[in-house]
Amino acid sequence: MTKAIARAAPVFSVVLLSLSSLLGACGSCDDGATVDTSAPVVPAEDAVTPLAEPWMRVIPFQETPEGLETIRAAECGECHTEIYAEWQTATHAVALQDLQFQAEWNKDDKLWFCANCHTPLANQFEEVVVGLVDGDYRRPVTEHNDRFDPVLEQESITCATCHVRDGAILGPGFGGESPHPVRVDPTVLSQQVCVGCHNVHARLSPTLVCNFSTGDEWAMGPAPREGLGCIDCHMPTVERPIAEGGPVRTSHVHRWPGSGIAKFPEDVETVRGFYVPGYQIEVTAHRTETDEGEAAVAIELTVTNHRAGHVLPTGDVERFITMSLSLQSEDGVSLWDHEERFGERWEWHPEARQLSDNSLEPRVPRELLFEATLPADQGGADGPLFVEVIGQNHRMTEENAESDGILGQYPLAVETMRTRVEVTAEEAPVQD
Ligand code: HEC
Ligand code: HEC
Ligand code: HEC
Ligand code: HEC
Ligand code: HEC
């Protein structure tokens, strides 16, 4: 019954997804791409091709450094208690248990290379893929790992992923007294370790595509000029002892806050507490009255990715951001509403392809104009009007959560901002 009309001026066209079933950061459709377990375990020598791409390989098996019993996070945590507690709240610590990962991985028959970034050390694999038959990713050649550590596997992206290489602990090099050997390796323990997992482009089959561009987006954006890398923004520094009873050091918070969307319903508030917004909004709204007593309201919304070092949303192509606008009477009754969506849209059949992308580029304000006309009998000309804007980060759509069988168990979105401004009268035209 609302006669209100919205003339949105955004510069993109909304394209509807024709079909989308299974898509993750590595997205695919359920096209039956399965690993051929009947492939010979030791095929003819000449048929085995090496793992050509970095994402096909895991971090080689790591020996436990002297002075330690294992390389498990739980052991590091006996001395590095605060850092361990932070890591436990991070998505890195549950990259294997993540319900969405499990759902999508199972649909892909536990495709071997998915684990390469979710449990990245050879120590975390019972069978390690060492080559492919005829270069075919569906025919991996595996080697049994007698030293497989199932506890370490459950730690997903664990301390050792970034800190253990060749029998030493990689660190900034404080020169303190530690029970384990320490080595400074600014190549491994740097942004490179992040980009190794957060920047991949691979097309494995028409419908199986891995597409993360966070590293490229960073390199092309303003952050390098501002001297800010992944670690500066995602691991802020804090002065504290880094080991129980040790001296105060310049330390890094190990929580890696991102979108603010928790992985488990019970963690929603905790994770929201760590969230650092990457965008800000500005809203203004003016009204003019027509002779018929209608109120024409012009709403200007500017969304700026002012703080992130990459486009927003970044990473998984399923992520999106929404801004819900509502024009309200004084008592909060909605008279007009509109939802703006930012992110990519993909089609997965018959061939995976990007349909559109209106993600927010760093430091580039996105200005959107809307116009709503309220008839006189709907509050129209009399009474104050307000515009409310609610921003949300989304991990995935309800439709995709339903198809993954995790709807209702998995937090899909989080409110990131909310503002309400009063609609002002149009400024009188300037007279000369
Ligand atoms: C090259 C490394 C890499 C590989 C290989 C990889 N992933 Fe991931 N995955 C990531 C990164 C990085 C993220 C986090 C990015 C984000 O959350 O936007 C992620 C996140 C995810 C998520 C969670 C998305 C979210 O919004 O939390 C799912 C589900 C997922 N991956 C599934 C898979 C599946 C299935 C495969 C195999 C087909 C796979 N991944 C292979 C690196 C990888
Ligand atoms: C028995 C206690 C203990 C255990 C277990 C332990 N550490 Fe340490 N670690 C220390 C102490 C003490 C220091 C020195 C602290 C200082 O210099 O302020 C240290 C230093 C470090 C540093 C900084 C080194 C530098 O100077 O750059 C890193 C990184 C580190 N440990 C990581 C780890 C990781 C990862 C594990 C598990 C694989 C681990 N530690 C296990 C006690 C421990
Ligand atoms: C071994 C691969 C790997 C490495 C190394 C890695 N990440 Fe991740 N990262 C992931 C995966 C996989 C996820 C998603 C886990 C999930 O959703 O369950 C993730 C999640 C994140 C998130 C959280 C996104 C969200 O909204 O929850 C941030 C932020 C992040 N990583 C930043 C970093 C930074 C910064 C570094 C480097 C210091 C780094 N990562 C290193 C694989 C990796
Ligand atoms: C995704 C990579 C990654 C993971 C996982 C990770 N760290 Fe770190 N850690 C870093 C980076 C990067 C630094 C900062 C290095 C620098 O300043 O040169 C760091 C620094 C440290 C330091 C030195 C003090 C400080 O805070 O800067 C300690 C100690 C440490 N980490 C322990 C751990 C422990 C214990 C775990 C597991 C509970 C862990 N780290 C997991 C990347 C990681
Ligand atoms: C200048 C600061 C800055 C830099 C540099 C930066 N990030 Fe971010 N990043 C952010 C902020 C802020 C957010 C939270 C955005 C939001 O959701 O409001 C974020 C979000 C993320 C997310 C979650 C996905 C999303 O869209 O919210 C991932 C994953 C991520 N960053 C990874 C990385 C990696 C990997 C690098 C390095 C290549 C990096 N970031 C560099 C500030 C930064």
XYZ file of C-alpha atoms and ligand atoms in Angstrom:
647
model
C 0.000 0.000 0.000
C 3.008 2.294 0.285
C 3.057 4.398 -2.792
C 6.549 5.480 -1.934
C 8.944 5.046 -4.798
C 12.657 4.587 -4.680
C 14.747 5.857 -7.481
C 18.114 4.494 -6.627
C 21.058 5.898 -8.445
C 23.694 3.249 -7.788
C 25.883 2.661 -10.769
C 25.600 -1.084 -11.044
C 22.832 -3.325 -12.175
C 21.535 -6.038 -9.922
C 21.999 -9.444 -11.479
C 20.323 -12.395 -9.888
C 22.176 -15.612 -9.274
C 20.584 -18.260 -11.390
C 21.947 -21.061 -9.283
C 24.328 -21.392 -6.491
C 24.781 -24.492 -4.438
C 28.253 -25.028 -3.116
C 30.657 -22.225 -2.960
C 33.358 -21.363 -0.515
C 36.375 -19.190 -0.729
C 37.239 -21.914 -3.149
C 33.891 -22.282 -4.861
C 32.491 -25.071 -6.846
C 29.231 -26.704 -7.670
C 28.402 -30.227 -6.776
C 29.627 -31.472 -10.110
C 30.759 -34.837 -8.836
C 34.421 -33.906 -9.016
C 35.716 -36.700 -6.836
C 39.149 -37.952 -5.970
C 39.762 -41.217 -7.792
C 40.698 -43.494 -4.926
C 41.234 -46.359 -7.345
C 44.251 -44.517 -8.753
C 47.372 -46.643 -8.340
C 49.187 -45.778 -5.114
C 52.529 -46.085 -6.870
C 51.846 -45.424 -10.534
C 54.421 -45.787 -13.289
C 57.289 -43.407 -12.539
C 56.908 -41.322 -15.698
C 53.198 -40.672 -15.110
C 53.704 -38.818 -11.804
C 53.955 -35.081 -12.162
C 55.148 -32.808 -9.354
C 52.836 -30.443 -7.512
C 53.208 -27.397 -9.695
C 51.249 -24.781 -7.785
C 52.096 -23.470 -4.314
C 48.559 -24.195 -3.031
C 49.025 -27.847 -3.981
C 51.852 -28.205 -1.490
C 51.846 -28.306 2.284
C 54.532 -26.908 4.580
C 57.129 -29.726 4.778
C 57.229 -31.913 7.893
C 58.677 -29.984 10.851
C 60.776 -31.583 13.585
C 60.122 -30.492 17.163
C 62.725 -27.869 18.169
C 65.077 -28.857 20.986
C 63.727 -28.135 24.445
C 60.108 -28.803 23.451
C 58.136 -32.055 23.507
C 55.736 -31.261 20.679
C 54.940 -28.345 18.409
C 51.317 -28.275 19.552
C 49.730 -24.918 20.375
C 48.681 -26.302 23.742
C 52.360 -26.769 24.654
C 53.382 -23.284 23.422
C 50.431 -22.033 25.463
C 51.902 -23.335 28.723
C 54.366 -20.418 28.617
C 52.824 -18.054 26.039
C 49.487 -18.045 27.864
C 48.022 -14.752 26.646
C 48.927 -15.284 23.011
C 47.555 -18.816 23.206
C 44.262 -17.562 24.661
C 43.975 -14.999 21.857
C 44.736 -17.545 19.160
C 41.998 -19.806 20.583
C 39.401 -17.105 19.824
C 40.602 -16.682 16.214
C 39.031 -18.251 13.143
C 42.534 -19.550 12.308
C 42.232 -21.956 15.256
C 39.040 -23.514 13.872
C 39.666 -23.416 10.129
C 39.218 -27.211 10.034
C 36.222 -27.484 12.404
C 34.406 -24.558 10.770
C 30.923 -25.879 9.933
C 30.888 -24.174 6.562
C 34.274 -25.630 5.668
C 33.203 -29.101 6.784
C 29.941 -28.900 4.825
C 31.588 -27.722 1.637
C 34.583 -30.024 1.965
C 32.331 -33.055 2.464
C 30.352 -32.139 -0.633
C 33.680 -32.197 -2.458
C 34.487 -35.662 -1.063
C 37.200 -34.114 1.109
C 39.164 -32.922 -1.894
C 42.789 -33.218 -0.778
C 44.083 -29.725 -1.468
C 41.338 -27.972 0.535
C 43.162 -28.973 3.700
C 46.416 -27.410 2.462
C 45.447 -23.989 3.792
C 43.117 -25.102 6.584
C 45.625 -27.559 8.203
C 48.791 -26.482 6.355
C 51.622 -28.562 7.901
C 52.632 -32.010 6.627
C 52.587 -33.074 10.333
C 48.793 -32.594 10.172
C 48.278 -35.154 7.365
C 48.081 -38.930 7.680
C 48.531 -39.190 3.918
C 50.609 -36.506 2.231
C 50.053 -35.810 -1.457
C 53.426 -35.851 -3.216
C 52.436 -35.713 -6.885
C 49.632 -36.106 -9.382
C 49.030 -38.797 -11.984
C 49.376 -37.056 -15.341
C 49.002 -33.687 -13.649
C 45.356 -34.455 -12.854
C 44.294 -32.945 -9.513
C 41.666 -35.692 -9.194
C 44.404 -38.363 -9.102
C 46.741 -37.511 -6.236
C 49.672 -39.766 -5.377
C 50.069 -40.043 -1.640
C 52.729 -41.102 0.848
C 51.849 -42.393 4.303
C 53.027 -40.159 7.158
C 54.013 -42.324 10.146
C 54.520 -39.232 12.271
C 51.020 -37.836 11.654
C 49.868 -35.892 14.744
C 46.056 -36.002 15.001
C 46.064 -33.504 17.901
C 47.984 -30.984 15.806
C 45.558 -31.566 12.923
C 42.706 -30.378 15.149
C 44.612 -27.130 15.839
C 44.078 -26.034 12.204
C 46.245 -22.956 11.530
C 48.416 -23.424 14.568
C 51.453 -21.623 16.056
C 53.847 -23.881 14.136
C 52.319 -22.825 10.778
C 54.003 -19.460 11.133
C 56.653 -20.090 13.803
C 58.351 -23.473 13.366
C 60.918 -24.110 10.608
C 63.964 -26.395 10.516
C 64.141 -27.125 14.224
C 63.861 -23.505 15.376
C 61.189 -21.074 16.507
C 60.938 -18.081 14.182
C 60.507 -14.810 16.044
C 61.282 -11.115 15.878
C 64.555 -11.776 17.769
C 64.342 -10.262 21.255
C 67.531 -11.954 22.350
C 65.825 -13.154 25.554
C 66.190 -16.432 27.431
C 63.971 -19.033 25.861
C 63.863 -22.800 26.338
C 63.862 -23.314 22.550
C 66.163 -22.173 19.753
C 65.043 -18.921 18.131
C 65.795 -17.787 14.594
C 64.907 -14.551 12.817
C 63.474 -15.179 9.352
C 61.789 -12.062 8.034
C 60.840 -13.896 4.840
C 58.662 -16.568 6.429
C 57.423 -14.678 9.492
C 56.074 -11.752 7.533
C 53.182 -10.736 5.338
C 54.353 -13.463 2.945
C 52.967 -16.104 5.253
C 49.532 -14.413 5.125
C 49.490 -13.893 1.385
C 50.495 -17.517 0.770
C 46.974 -18.506 1.845
C 45.019 -15.273 1.282
C 45.839 -14.817 -2.408
C 45.149 -17.631 -4.846
C 43.657 -17.885 -8.306
C 43.022 -21.325 -9.689
C 40.498 -22.788 -12.098
C 40.488 -26.538 -11.681
C 37.394 -27.452 -13.598
C 34.660 -25.397 -15.242
C 32.841 -25.224 -11.927
C 35.642 -25.402 -9.365
C 37.381 -22.112 -8.868
C 39.574 -20.748 -6.068
C 39.502 -17.008 -5.980
C 41.076 -14.949 -3.212
C 42.655 -11.667 -4.106
C 43.357 -10.036 -0.746
C 47.113 -9.897 -1.446
C 46.630 -8.370 -4.918
C 44.056 -5.909 -3.613
C 46.519 -4.843 -0.934
C 49.340 -4.408 -3.473
C 47.159 -2.298 -5.797
C 45.604 -0.199 -3.045
C 46.893 2.675 -0.901
C 48.013 0.557 2.101
C 51.600 -0.112 0.911
C 52.105 3.636 0.414
C 50.713 4.212 3.894
C 53.266 1.703 5.182
C 50.564 -0.709 6.392
C 50.688 -4.450 5.825
C 48.420 -7.303 6.924
C 50.269 -7.671 10.223
C 50.097 -3.954 11.124
C 46.309 -3.935 10.890
C 45.399 -7.483 11.887
C 47.963 -8.037 14.655
C 48.192 -4.696 16.481
C 51.005 -4.283 18.995
C 50.684 -4.256 22.741
C 53.357 -3.896 25.450
C 53.398 -6.985 27.693
C 55.462 -9.972 28.746
C 55.304 -12.516 25.927
C 56.061 -15.504 28.168
C 55.003 -16.165 31.751
C 57.285 -14.212 34.081
C 59.286 -12.654 31.220
C 60.098 -9.005 30.541
C 57.706 -6.598 28.807
C 58.104 -6.667 25.029
C 56.410 -5.109 22.056
C 54.042 -7.953 21.301
C 51.338 -8.639 18.701
C 47.708 -9.482 19.415
C 47.009 -12.909 17.914
C 43.264 -12.606 17.208
C 43.190 -11.582 13.545
C 39.849 -9.784 13.696
C 38.206 -9.562 10.284
C 34.554 -9.309 9.412
C 33.436 -9.639 13.039
C 31.259 -12.645 12.212
C 31.707 -15.370 14.819
C 31.961 -19.032 13.904
C 29.856 -20.303 16.810
C 26.629 -18.794 18.183
C 28.050 -18.600 21.722
C 30.962 -16.417 20.520
C 28.913 -13.735 18.742
C 29.376 -11.057 21.419
C 33.078 -11.800 22.052
C 33.961 -11.651 18.370
C 31.909 -8.492 17.860
C 33.972 -6.942 20.680
C 37.222 -7.393 18.695
C 35.770 -6.080 15.447
C 37.455 -3.036 13.899
C 35.143 -1.480 11.283
C 36.725 -1.078 7.871
C 34.061 1.283 6.564
C 32.249 4.365 7.710
C 28.990 5.858 6.530
C 27.572 9.328 6.188
C 23.852 9.934 5.748
C 21.954 13.083 4.960
C 18.295 13.424 4.009
C 16.290 16.417 2.828
C 12.590 16.766 2.206
C 10.525 18.954 -0.040
C 6.741 19.230 0.071
C 4.726 19.077 -3.114
C 1.497 21.018 -3.696
C -0.463 17.788 -3.091
C 0.964 17.517 0.414
C 3.393 14.716 -0.487
C 6.848 14.624 1.034
C 9.674 13.935 -1.411
C 12.706 12.755 0.539
C 16.153 12.684 -1.019
C 18.560 10.419 0.879
C 22.282 10.561 0.299
C 24.338 7.685 1.664
C 28.115 7.664 1.359
C 29.914 4.456 2.279
C 33.706 4.645 2.458
C 36.129 1.799 3.009
C 38.340 4.153 5.010
C 40.433 1.670 6.954
C 40.871 -1.709 5.266
C 43.970 -2.441 3.206
C 41.955 -4.239 0.520
C 38.496 -4.125 -1.011
C 35.528 -4.909 1.231
C 34.364 -7.534 1.430
C 37.580 -9.399 0.651
C 38.433 -13.092 0.518
C 35.650 -15.575 0.102
C 33.439 -14.529 -2.810
C 30.374 -15.545 -0.812
C 30.859 -12.671 1.637
C 28.765 -9.545 1.229
C 27.840 -6.359 3.042
C 24.362 -4.870 3.265
C 23.164 -1.400 4.169
C 19.472 -1.397 5.040
C 17.820 1.994 4.778
C 14.476 2.821 6.229
C 12.537 6.066 6.218
C 10.609 6.288 9.458
C 8.076 8.386 11.269
C 9.007 9.711 14.691
C 7.662 6.601 16.430
C 9.801 4.314 14.270
C 7.169 3.086 11.812
C 8.860 2.307 8.498
C 7.335 4.195 5.565
C 9.858 3.159 2.929
C 12.844 0.851 2.872
C 15.639 -0.322 0.646
C 18.592 -2.712 0.901
C 21.903 -2.021 -0.806
C 24.324 -4.928 -1.260
C 28.102 -4.754 -1.767
C 30.186 -7.674 -2.937
C 30.600 -10.085 -5.792
C 27.971 -12.206 -7.497
C 28.899 -15.455 -9.176
C 27.206 -18.014 -11.335
C 28.484 -21.589 -11.010
C 26.724 -23.444 -13.824
C 27.581 -24.327 -16.523
C 30.846 -22.550 -15.866
C 31.948 -20.551 -12.823
C 32.074 -16.867 -13.686
C 31.783 -13.586 -11.919
C 28.572 -11.752 -12.802
C 29.201 -8.505 -11.025
C 31.376 -6.884 -8.398
C 30.535 -3.688 -6.548
C 32.856 -4.273 -3.586
C 34.159 -1.160 -1.830
C 37.623 -0.095 -2.919
C 39.896 1.317 -0.233
C 39.506 5.083 0.402
C 37.069 5.571 -2.509
C 33.756 6.993 -1.245
C 30.694 5.286 -2.750
C 27.876 7.809 -3.051
C 24.342 6.549 -3.371
C 21.217 8.614 -3.879
C 17.673 7.514 -3.176
C 14.389 9.283 -3.477
C 11.252 8.312 -1.615
C 7.886 10.006 -2.059
C 5.422 9.737 0.793
C 1.787 10.526 0.134
C 0.052 12.963 2.460
C -2.004 10.200 4.123
C 1.185 8.405 5.235
C 2.670 10.903 7.542
C 3.570 12.773 4.377
C 4.150 16.425 4.875
C 3.476 16.636 8.567
C 5.544 15.293 11.378
C 9.285 14.772 11.567
C 10.872 11.973 9.515
C 14.011 9.966 10.179
C 16.321 7.778 8.137
C 17.807 4.725 9.805
C 20.749 2.864 8.257
C 21.874 -0.546 9.507
C 25.076 -2.085 8.182
C 25.725 -5.825 8.299
C 28.581 -8.124 7.309
C 27.435 -11.443 5.880
C 29.426 -14.637 5.525
C 26.931 -16.322 3.235
C 23.283 -16.212 2.199
C 20.580 -18.152 4.027
C 19.998 -20.060 0.812
C 23.595 -21.286 0.739
C 23.546 -22.080 4.468
C 20.441 -24.153 3.850
C 22.138 -25.985 0.997
C 25.116 -26.631 3.309
C 22.755 -27.971 5.994
C 24.012 -25.452 8.575
C 21.147 -22.945 8.652
C 20.275 -22.121 12.258
C 23.557 -23.489 13.671
C 25.981 -21.054 12.097
C 26.166 -17.277 12.525
C 25.626 -15.859 9.042
C 25.902 -12.135 9.661
C 26.718 -9.467 12.217
C 25.466 -5.929 12.629
C 28.406 -3.609 12.104
C 26.824 -0.169 12.370
C 23.556 1.627 12.979
C 22.664 5.270 12.680
C 19.461 7.362 12.620
C 19.344 10.907 11.293
C 16.502 13.365 11.089
C 15.286 14.408 7.672
C 15.837 18.137 7.321
C 13.950 20.664 5.217
C 15.500 21.374 1.834
C 17.683 24.418 2.067
C 16.097 27.383 0.325
C 17.687 28.067 -3.050
C 20.352 30.730 -2.810
C 18.969 34.127 -3.946
C 21.174 36.698 -5.533
C 45.203 -21.344 -0.966
C 44.662 -21.598 0.317
C 43.270 -22.206 0.407
C 42.812 -23.349 -0.178
C 43.559 -24.304 -1.119
C 41.445 -23.505 0.272
N 41.113 -22.489 1.121
Fe 39.343 -22.255 2.080
N 39.999 -20.475 2.862
C 41.242 -19.935 2.643
C 41.303 -18.613 3.241
C 42.490 -17.675 3.215
C 40.043 -18.393 3.826
C 39.611 -17.137 4.583
C 39.111 -16.101 3.632
C 37.827 -15.523 4.049
O 37.315 -15.886 5.108
O 37.281 -14.725 3.318
C 39.252 -19.590 3.574
C 37.955 -19.767 4.015
C 37.157 -20.851 3.659
C 35.797 -21.029 4.090
C 35.053 -20.114 5.043
C 34.569 -18.900 4.377
C 34.125 -17.885 5.380
O 33.485 -16.925 4.978
O 34.417 -18.045 6.565
C 35.332 -22.189 3.503
C 33.958 -22.789 3.636
C 36.407 -22.728 2.713
N 37.518 -21.893 2.835
C 36.312 -23.888 1.970
C 37.342 -24.397 1.190
C 37.200 -25.568 0.325
C 35.944 -26.415 0.185
C 38.400 -25.725 -0.292
C 38.755 -26.751 -1.364
C 37.915 -26.760 -2.544
C 39.294 -24.676 0.208
N 38.612 -23.889 1.101
C 40.623 -24.534 -0.157
C 42.294 -20.525 1.978
C 42.199 -21.671 1.220
C 58.582 -23.789 28.534
C 58.082 -22.490 28.103
C 57.962 -22.237 26.610
C 57.390 -23.041 25.665
C 56.741 -24.397 25.842
C 57.484 -22.307 24.422
N 58.110 -21.101 24.625
Fe 58.442 -19.676 23.250
N 59.494 -18.594 24.570
C 59.587 -18.879 25.923
C 60.387 -17.857 26.582
C 60.715 -17.804 28.064
C 60.761 -16.955 25.567
C 61.593 -15.693 25.716
C 60.703 -14.541 26.099
C 61.354 -13.188 26.009
O 62.451 -13.060 25.437
O 60.714 -12.226 26.468
C 60.171 -17.432 24.335
C 60.273 -16.781 23.130
C 59.467 -17.070 22.031
C 59.347 -16.262 20.852
C 60.056 -14.967 20.579
C 61.462 -15.280 20.163
C 62.263 -14.075 19.724
O 63.095 -13.607 20.494
O 62.023 -13.620 18.608
C 58.462 -16.905 20.000
C 58.021 -16.444 18.629
C 58.053 -18.100 20.674
N 58.674 -18.186 21.889
C 57.142 -19.007 20.149
C 56.885 -20.251 20.712
C 56.107 -21.283 20.059
C 55.450 -21.151 18.697
C 56.087 -22.363 20.912
C 55.451 -23.700 20.661
C 55.865 -24.410 19.472
C 56.832 -21.967 22.088
N 57.313 -20.708 21.926
C 56.997 -22.768 23.213
C 59.040 -19.956 26.571
C 58.415 -21.020 25.942
C 47.790 -21.525 6.344
C 46.931 -20.567 5.691
C 46.758 -19.211 6.327
C 47.734 -18.347 6.779
C 49.242 -18.573 6.804
C 47.059 -17.163 7.219
N 45.694 -17.308 7.082
Fe 44.277 -15.996 7.655
N 42.843 -17.379 7.331
C 43.042 -18.610 6.724
C 41.795 -19.343 6.700
C 41.574 -20.741 6.109
C 40.845 -18.521 7.342
C 39.371 -18.816 7.543
C 39.126 -19.696 8.693
C 37.659 -19.953 8.826
O 36.843 -19.197 8.272
O 37.293 -20.907 9.535
C 41.535 -17.289 7.716
C 40.949 -16.208 8.372
C 41.561 -14.958 8.535
C 40.912 -13.769 9.018
C 39.534 -13.697 9.610
C 38.440 -13.414 8.650
C 37.122 -13.338 9.363
O 36.352 -12.455 9.032
O 36.854 -14.147 10.265
C 41.841 -12.755 8.976
C 41.639 -11.301 9.343
C 43.071 -13.332 8.507
N 42.867 -14.670 8.257
C 44.260 -12.640 8.355
C 45.509 -13.270 8.246
C 46.783 -12.611 8.442
C 46.972 -11.157 8.752
C 47.748 -13.574 8.279
C 49.250 -13.426 8.387
C 49.788 -13.022 9.674
C 47.085 -14.822 7.971
N 45.728 -14.595 7.973
C 47.702 -16.032 7.718
C 44.232 -19.077 6.213
C 45.481 -18.534 6.521
C 49.209 -16.821 11.030
C 50.568 -16.720 11.578
C 50.776 -16.837 13.066
C 50.251 -17.782 13.924
C 49.258 -18.880 13.606
C 50.817 -17.504 15.214
N 51.655 -16.421 15.150
Fe 52.837 -15.692 16.646
N 53.428 -14.175 15.434
C 53.079 -14.024 14.104
C 53.649 -12.783 13.615
C 53.489 -12.250 12.212
C 54.366 -12.205 14.696
C 55.141 -10.892 14.692
C 56.491 -11.145 14.109
C 57.400 -9.957 14.086
O 57.099 -8.926 14.704
O 58.462 -10.067 13.458
C 54.219 -13.124 15.805
C 54.823 -12.937 17.056
C 54.814 -13.877 18.074
C 55.600 -13.798 19.291
C 56.604 -12.701 19.639
C 55.930 -11.664 20.489
C 54.873 -10.917 19.793
O 53.714 -11.004 20.250
O 55.151 -10.255 18.775
C 55.277 -14.896 20.043
C 55.807 -15.246 21.426
C 54.318 -15.664 19.307
N 54.059 -15.024 18.126
C 53.760 -16.842 19.741
C 52.723 -17.515 19.068
C 52.010 -18.638 19.634
C 52.262 -19.230 20.986
C 51.089 -19.008 18.703
C 50.009 -20.074 18.808
C 49.169 -20.041 20.012
C 51.253 -18.131 17.548
N 52.246 -17.228 17.837
C 50.538 -18.234 16.368
C 52.333 -14.886 13.361
C 51.641 -15.987 13.849
C 45.127 -0.751 6.594
C 44.641 -1.838 7.423
C 44.509 -3.215 6.803
C 45.437 -3.892 6.052
C 46.796 -3.413 5.564
C 44.871 -5.210 5.807
N 43.636 -5.293 6.364
Fe 42.400 -6.910 6.286
N 40.926 -5.834 7.193
C 41.092 -4.592 7.766
C 39.863 -4.196 8.417
C 39.630 -2.902 9.173
C 38.944 -5.259 8.210
C 37.502 -5.340 8.714
C 36.587 -4.846 7.622
C 35.137 -4.866 8.008
O 34.517 -5.920 7.853
O 34.635 -3.806 8.422
C 39.647 -6.273 7.439
C 39.080 -7.496 7.033
C 39.830 -8.576 6.561
C 39.320 -9.908 6.326
C 37.890 -10.384 6.561
C 37.017 -10.233 5.329
C 36.214 -8.985 5.287
O 35.829 -8.577 4.173
O 35.899 -8.379 6.342
C 40.367 -10.688 5.882
C 40.311 -12.143 5.505
C 41.530 -9.811 5.815
N 41.178 -8.544 6.225
C 42.801 -10.226 5.440
C 43.868 -9.358 5.199
C 45.139 -9.746 4.608
C 45.504 -11.145 4.210
C 45.889 -8.607 4.485
C 47.239 -8.425 3.848
C 47.340 -8.779 2.446
C 45.102 -7.521 5.038
N 43.901 -8.003 5.463
C 45.524 -6.199 5.102
C 42.220 -3.811 7.720
C 43.372 -4.114 7.002
